[in-house]
């Protein structure tokens, strides 16, 4: 759930909003009311959000926010490594603010909840003739709330139905 706060600001969460505003400013973007509202929406959500959801949330505190501003801001956030993009079960792409340090994610295919995985589940494999620079691990499945609604799937249960609901990643 996203909290709307006047002026698009959320309570301080370790200075993340100020840090992000500074990063946007460093890239040559003015820190405007709509951009601040977009950042606040991303920081206030623990789920992947579509651009349309971001627009709706941002317009609560910054009515002049446009979909073009949403997309430009998302592009800039991605360029500085602060944005996670992932497919949703609907086929849309969802976005979430991410910290710059390496971490992987568990992503709920039903509600879009994004859970950072604190410890990396894999190490870079040795590949002949190749030097790995980084990797990304996204684990798709159901969060506990969605699993309970779906009949109490437990770890190890067949989750192929949830995986089938994702679009092909060709």
PDB file of C-alpha atoms in Angstrom:
ATOM      1  CA  UNK A   1       0.000   0.000   0.000  1.00  0.00           C
ATOM      2  CA  UNK A   2       1.314   3.447  -0.897  1.00  0.00           C
ATOM      3  CA  UNK A   3       0.993   6.379   1.472  1.00  0.00           C
ATOM      4  CA  UNK A   4       0.194   9.758  -0.054  1.00  0.00           C
ATOM      5  CA  UNK A   5       1.833  12.608   1.796  1.00  0.00           C
ATOM      6  CA  UNK A   6       1.462  16.310   0.946  1.00  0.00           C
ATOM      7  CA  UNK A   7       4.138  17.657  -1.415  1.00  0.00           C
ATOM      8  CA  UNK A   8       4.921  14.084  -2.517  1.00  0.00           C
ATOM      9  CA  UNK A   9       7.134  13.492   0.513  1.00  0.00           C
ATOM     10  CA  UNK A  10       7.231  10.460   2.722  1.00  0.00           C
ATOM     11  CA  UNK A  11       8.575  10.312   6.246  1.00  0.00           C
ATOM     12  CA  UNK A  12      12.355   9.981   6.246  1.00  0.00           C
ATOM     13  CA  UNK A  13      13.334   6.371   5.566  1.00  0.00           C
ATOM     14  CA  UNK A  14      17.039   6.612   6.038  1.00  0.00           C
ATOM     15  CA  UNK A  15      17.310   9.614   3.712  1.00  0.00           C
ATOM     16  CA  UNK A  16      16.417   7.558   0.618  1.00  0.00           C
ATOM     17  CA  UNK A  17      14.118  10.201  -0.886  1.00  0.00           C
ATOM     18  CA  UNK A  18      16.712  12.941  -0.407  1.00  0.00           C
ATOM     19  CA  UNK A  19      19.407  10.647  -1.807  1.00  0.00           C
ATOM     20  CA  UNK A  20      17.280   9.881  -4.846  1.00  0.00           C
ATOM     21  CA  UNK A  21      16.372  13.538  -5.402  1.00  0.00           C
ATOM     22  CA  UNK A  22      20.081  14.374  -5.278  1.00  0.00           C
ATOM     23  CA  UNK A  23      20.837  11.623  -7.799  1.00  0.00           C
ATOM     24  CA  UNK A  24      18.161  12.961 -10.159  1.00  0.00           C
ATOM     25  CA  UNK A  25      19.555  16.466  -9.787  1.00  0.00           C
ATOM     26  CA  UNK A  26      23.078  15.152 -10.521  1.00  0.00           C
ATOM     27  CA  UNK A  27      21.795  13.762 -13.810  1.00  0.00           C
ATOM     28  CA  UNK A  28      20.608  17.216 -14.861  1.00  0.00           C
ATOM     29  CA  UNK A  29      16.959  16.822 -13.915  1.00  0.00           C
ATOM     30  CA  UNK A  30      15.189  19.538 -12.007  1.00  0.00           C
ATOM     31  CA  UNK A  31      13.586  18.244  -8.813  1.00  0.00           C
ATOM     32  CA  UNK A  32       9.963  19.123  -9.537  1.00  0.00           C
ATOM     33  CA  UNK A  33       6.758  18.366  -7.667  1.00  0.00           C
ATOM     34  CA  UNK A  34       5.792  15.572 -10.083  1.00  0.00           C
ATOM     35  CA  UNK A  35       9.235  13.941  -9.914  1.00  0.00           C
ATOM     36  CA  UNK A  36       9.222  14.187  -6.122  1.00  0.00           C
ATOM     37  CA  UNK A  37       5.749  12.563  -6.091  1.00  0.00           C
ATOM     38  CA  UNK A  38       6.980   9.754  -8.365  1.00  0.00           C
ATOM     39  CA  UNK A  39       9.946   9.108  -6.078  1.00  0.00           C
ATOM     40  CA  UNK A  40       7.654   9.171  -3.039  1.00  0.00           C
ATOM     41  CA  UNK A  41       5.329   6.629  -4.698  1.00  0.00           C
ATOM     42  CA  UNK A  42       8.232   4.293  -5.466  1.00  0.00           C
ATOM     43  CA  UNK A  43       9.680   4.632  -1.976  1.00  0.00           C
ATOM     44  CA  UNK A  44       6.284   4.112  -0.363  1.00  0.00           C
ATOM     45  CA  UNK A  45       5.510   0.864  -2.154  1.00  0.00           C
ATOM     46  CA  UNK A  46       6.815  -2.601  -1.396  1.00  0.00           C
ATOM     47  CA  UNK A  47       5.379  -3.898  -4.649  1.00  0.00           C
ATOM     48  CA  UNK A  48       6.190  -3.495  -8.294  1.00  0.00           C
ATOM     49  CA  UNK A  49       4.142  -0.654  -9.755  1.00  0.00           C
ATOM     50  CA  UNK A  50       3.097  -0.100 -13.352  1.00  0.00           C
ATOM     51  CA  UNK A  51       3.548   3.373 -14.858  1.00  0.00           C
ATOM     52  CA  UNK A  52      -0.227   3.817 -14.674  1.00  0.00           C
ATOM     53  CA  UNK A  53      -0.245   2.968 -10.950  1.00  0.00           C
ATOM     54  CA  UNK A  54       2.630   5.397 -10.400  1.00  0.00           C
ATOM     55  CA  UNK A  55       0.687   8.086 -12.272  1.00  0.00           C
ATOM     56  CA  UNK A  56      -2.418   7.572 -10.164  1.00  0.00           C
ATOM     57  CA  UNK A  57      -0.452   7.640  -6.907  1.00  0.00           C
ATOM     58  CA  UNK A  58       1.731  10.615  -7.891  1.00  0.00           C
ATOM     59  CA  UNK A  59      -1.280  12.695  -8.958  1.00  0.00           C
ATOM     60  CA  UNK A  60      -2.652  12.610  -5.397  1.00  0.00           C
ATOM     61  CA  UNK A  61       0.054  15.059  -4.317  1.00  0.00           C
ATOM     62  CA  UNK A  62       1.124  16.427  -7.728  1.00  0.00           C
ATOM     63  CA  UNK A  63      -1.908  16.680 -10.048  1.00  0.00           C
ATOM     64  CA  UNK A  64       0.226  17.983 -12.935  1.00  0.00           C
ATOM     65  CA  UNK A  65       2.133  14.676 -13.175  1.00  0.00           C
ATOM     66  CA  UNK A  66       2.016  13.229 -16.701  1.00  0.00           C
ATOM     67  CA  UNK A  67       2.690   9.748 -18.024  1.00  0.00           C
ATOM     68  CA  UNK A  68       5.589  11.206 -20.055  1.00  0.00           C
ATOM     69  CA  UNK A  69       7.184  12.450 -16.810  1.00  0.00           C
ATOM     70  CA  UNK A  70       6.689   9.005 -15.276  1.00  0.00           C
ATOM     71  CA  UNK A  71       8.512   7.314 -18.174  1.00  0.00           C
ATOM     72  CA  UNK A  72      11.340   9.885 -18.276  1.00  0.00           C
ATOM     73  CA  UNK A  73      11.867   9.565 -14.517  1.00  0.00           C
ATOM     74  CA  UNK A  74      11.831   5.757 -14.725  1.00  0.00           C
ATOM     75  CA  UNK A  75      14.439   5.912 -17.531  1.00  0.00           C
ATOM     76  CA  UNK A  76      16.723   8.106 -15.421  1.00  0.00           C
ATOM     77  CA  UNK A  77      16.326   5.926 -12.344  1.00  0.00           C
ATOM     78  CA  UNK A  78      17.205   2.876 -14.418  1.00  0.00           C
ATOM     79  CA  UNK A  79      20.243   4.664 -15.870  1.00  0.00           C
ATOM     80  CA  UNK A  80      21.666   5.257 -12.387  1.00  0.00           C
ATOM     81  CA  UNK A  81      20.937   1.710 -11.208  1.00  0.00           C
ATOM     82  CA  UNK A  82      18.136   2.565  -8.803  1.00  0.00           C
ATOM     83  CA  UNK A  83      15.246   0.843 -10.553  1.00  0.00           C
ATOM     84  CA  UNK A  84      14.121  -2.762 -10.733  1.00  0.00           C
ATOM     85  CA  UNK A  85      12.093  -3.775 -13.801  1.00  0.00           C
ATOM     86  CA  UNK A  86      10.235  -7.082 -13.779  1.00  0.00           C
ATOM     87  CA  UNK A  87       7.296  -8.652 -15.611  1.00  0.00           C
ATOM     88  CA  UNK A  88       3.973  -8.929 -13.823  1.00  0.00           C
ATOM     89  CA  UNK A  89       1.484 -11.768 -14.304  1.00  0.00           C
ATOM     90  CA  UNK A  90      -0.672  -9.366 -16.364  1.00  0.00           C
ATOM     91  CA  UNK A  91       2.132  -9.049 -18.917  1.00  0.00           C
ATOM     92  CA  UNK A  92       2.844  -5.446 -17.904  1.00  0.00           C
ATOM     93  CA  UNK A  93       6.241  -4.368 -16.610  1.00  0.00           C
ATOM     94  CA  UNK A  94       6.416  -3.334 -12.966  1.00  0.00           C
ATOM     95  CA  UNK A  95       8.968  -0.982 -11.421  1.00  0.00           C
ATOM     96  CA  UNK A  96      10.396  -0.587  -7.925  1.00  0.00           C
ATOM     97  CA  UNK A  97      13.088   1.553  -6.323  1.00  0.00           C
ATOM     98  CA  UNK A  98      16.241  -0.403  -5.504  1.00  0.00           C
ATOM     99  CA  UNK A  99      19.342   0.388  -3.538  1.00  0.00           C
ATOM    100  CA  UNK A 100      22.619   0.444  -5.464  1.00  0.00           C
ATOM    101  CA  UNK A 101      24.343  -2.458  -3.697  1.00  0.00           C
ATOM    102  CA  UNK A 102      23.995  -5.933  -5.194  1.00  0.00           C
ATOM    103  CA  UNK A 103      20.946  -7.884  -4.128  1.00  0.00           C
ATOM    104  CA  UNK A 104      18.568 -10.322  -5.748  1.00  0.00           C
ATOM    105  CA  UNK A 105      14.781 -10.512  -5.473  1.00  0.00           C
ATOM    106  CA  UNK A 106      11.844 -12.795  -4.759  1.00  0.00           C
ATOM    107  CA  UNK A 107       8.859 -11.542  -6.771  1.00  0.00           C
ATOM    108  CA  UNK A 108       5.235 -12.514  -6.155  1.00  0.00           C
ATOM    109  CA  UNK A 109       3.589 -13.412  -9.463  1.00  0.00           C
ATOM    110  CA  UNK A 110       0.163 -12.616  -8.076  1.00  0.00           C
ATOM    111  CA  UNK A 111       0.425  -9.244  -6.285  1.00  0.00           C
ATOM    112  CA  UNK A 112       3.836  -7.997  -7.429  1.00  0.00           C
ATOM    113  CA  UNK A 113       5.412  -7.875  -3.965  1.00  0.00           C
ATOM    114  CA  UNK A 114       9.176  -7.477  -4.281  1.00  0.00           C
ATOM    115  CA  UNK A 115      11.344  -8.946  -1.515  1.00  0.00           C
ATOM    116  CA  UNK A 116      15.094  -8.261  -1.562  1.00  0.00           C
ATOM    117  CA  UNK A 117      17.192 -11.341  -0.887  1.00  0.00           C
ATOM    118  CA  UNK A 118      19.881 -10.288   1.573  1.00  0.00           C
ATOM    119  CA  UNK A 119      22.405 -13.014   0.858  1.00  0.00           C
ATOM    120  CA  UNK A 120      23.196 -13.974  -2.706  1.00  0.00           C
ATOM    121  CA  UNK A 121      22.029 -17.527  -3.425  1.00  0.00           C
ATOM    122  CA  UNK A 122      24.707 -18.114  -6.088  1.00  0.00           C
ATOM    123  CA  UNK A 123      28.286 -17.210  -6.807  1.00  0.00           C
ATOM    124  CA  UNK A 124      29.581 -16.388 -10.263  1.00  0.00           C
ATOM    125  CA  UNK A 125      30.410 -19.685 -11.978  1.00  0.00           C
ATOM    126  CA  UNK A 126      33.739 -20.235 -13.666  1.00  0.00           C
ATOM    127  CA  UNK A 127      33.055 -20.191 -17.396  1.00  0.00           C
ATOM    128  CA  UNK A 128      35.912 -20.995 -19.778  1.00  0.00           C
ATOM    129  CA  UNK A 129      36.756 -17.967 -21.903  1.00  0.00           C
ATOM    130  CA  UNK A 130      34.403 -15.662 -20.014  1.00  0.00           C
ATOM    131  CA  UNK A 131      34.830 -13.267 -17.101  1.00  0.00           C
ATOM    132  CA  UNK A 132      31.565 -12.612 -15.286  1.00  0.00           C
ATOM    133  CA  UNK A 133      31.047  -9.029 -14.095  1.00  0.00           C
ATOM    134  CA  UNK A 134      27.679  -9.424 -12.401  1.00  0.00           C
ATOM    135  CA  UNK A 135      24.480 -11.436 -12.312  1.00  0.00           C
ATOM    136  CA  UNK A 136      20.792 -11.032 -11.565  1.00  0.00           C
ATOM    137  CA  UNK A 137      18.635 -13.582  -9.760  1.00  0.00           C
ATOM    138  CA  UNK A 138      14.862 -13.144  -9.682  1.00  0.00           C
ATOM    139  CA  UNK A 139      12.893 -15.868  -7.953  1.00  0.00           C
ATOM    140  CA  UNK A 140       9.233 -15.902  -8.991  1.00  0.00           C
ATOM    141  CA  UNK A 141       6.513 -17.446  -6.881  1.00  0.00           C
ATOM    142  CA  UNK A 142       3.807 -16.509  -4.404  1.00  0.00           C
ATOM    143  CA  UNK A 143       4.224 -14.400  -1.279  1.00  0.00           C
ATOM    144  CA  UNK A 144       2.780 -15.928   1.884  1.00  0.00           C
ATOM    145  CA  UNK A 145      -0.472 -13.909   1.665  1.00  0.00           C
ATOM    146  CA  UNK A 146      -1.117 -14.886  -1.962  1.00  0.00           C
ATOM    147  CA  UNK A 147      -0.126 -18.511  -1.304  1.00  0.00           C
ATOM    148  CA  UNK A 148      -2.624 -18.664   1.553  1.00  0.00           C
ATOM    149  CA  UNK A 149      -5.375 -17.245  -0.688  1.00  0.00           C
ATOM    150  CA  UNK A 150      -4.423 -19.791  -3.362  1.00  0.00           C
ATOM    151  CA  UNK A 151      -4.945 -22.704  -1.008  1.00  0.00           C
ATOM    152  CA  UNK A 152      -1.911 -22.668   1.218  1.00  0.00           C
ATOM    153  CA  UNK A 153       0.896 -23.605  -1.134  1.00  0.00           C
ATOM    154  CA  UNK A 154       3.881 -24.571   0.948  1.00  0.00           C
ATOM    155  CA  UNK A 155       7.562 -24.534  -0.034  1.00  0.00           C
ATOM    156  CA  UNK A 156       8.164 -27.449  -2.348  1.00  0.00           C
ATOM    157  CA  UNK A 157       4.595 -27.492  -3.660  1.00  0.00           C
ATOM    158  CA  UNK A 158       4.146 -27.394  -7.415  1.00  0.00           C
ATOM    159  CA  UNK A 159       4.299 -23.723  -8.414  1.00  0.00           C
ATOM    160  CA  UNK A 160       4.295 -24.284 -12.176  1.00  0.00           C
ATOM    161  CA  UNK A 161       0.877 -22.626 -12.500  1.00  0.00           C
ATOM    162  CA  UNK A 162       2.288 -19.384 -11.095  1.00  0.00           C
ATOM    163  CA  UNK A 163       5.322 -19.614 -13.371  1.00  0.00           C
ATOM    164  CA  UNK A 164       3.115 -20.243 -16.415  1.00  0.00           C
ATOM    165  CA  UNK A 165       1.298 -16.956 -15.753  1.00  0.00           C
ATOM    166  CA  UNK A 166       4.463 -14.961 -16.531  1.00  0.00           C
ATOM    167  CA  UNK A 167       5.130 -13.726 -20.062  1.00  0.00           C
ATOM    168  CA  UNK A 168       7.945 -15.358 -22.033  1.00  0.00           C
ATOM    169  CA  UNK A 169      11.244 -13.507 -21.586  1.00  0.00           C
ATOM    170  CA  UNK A 170      12.745 -13.923 -25.039  1.00  0.00           C
TER     171      UNK A 170
END
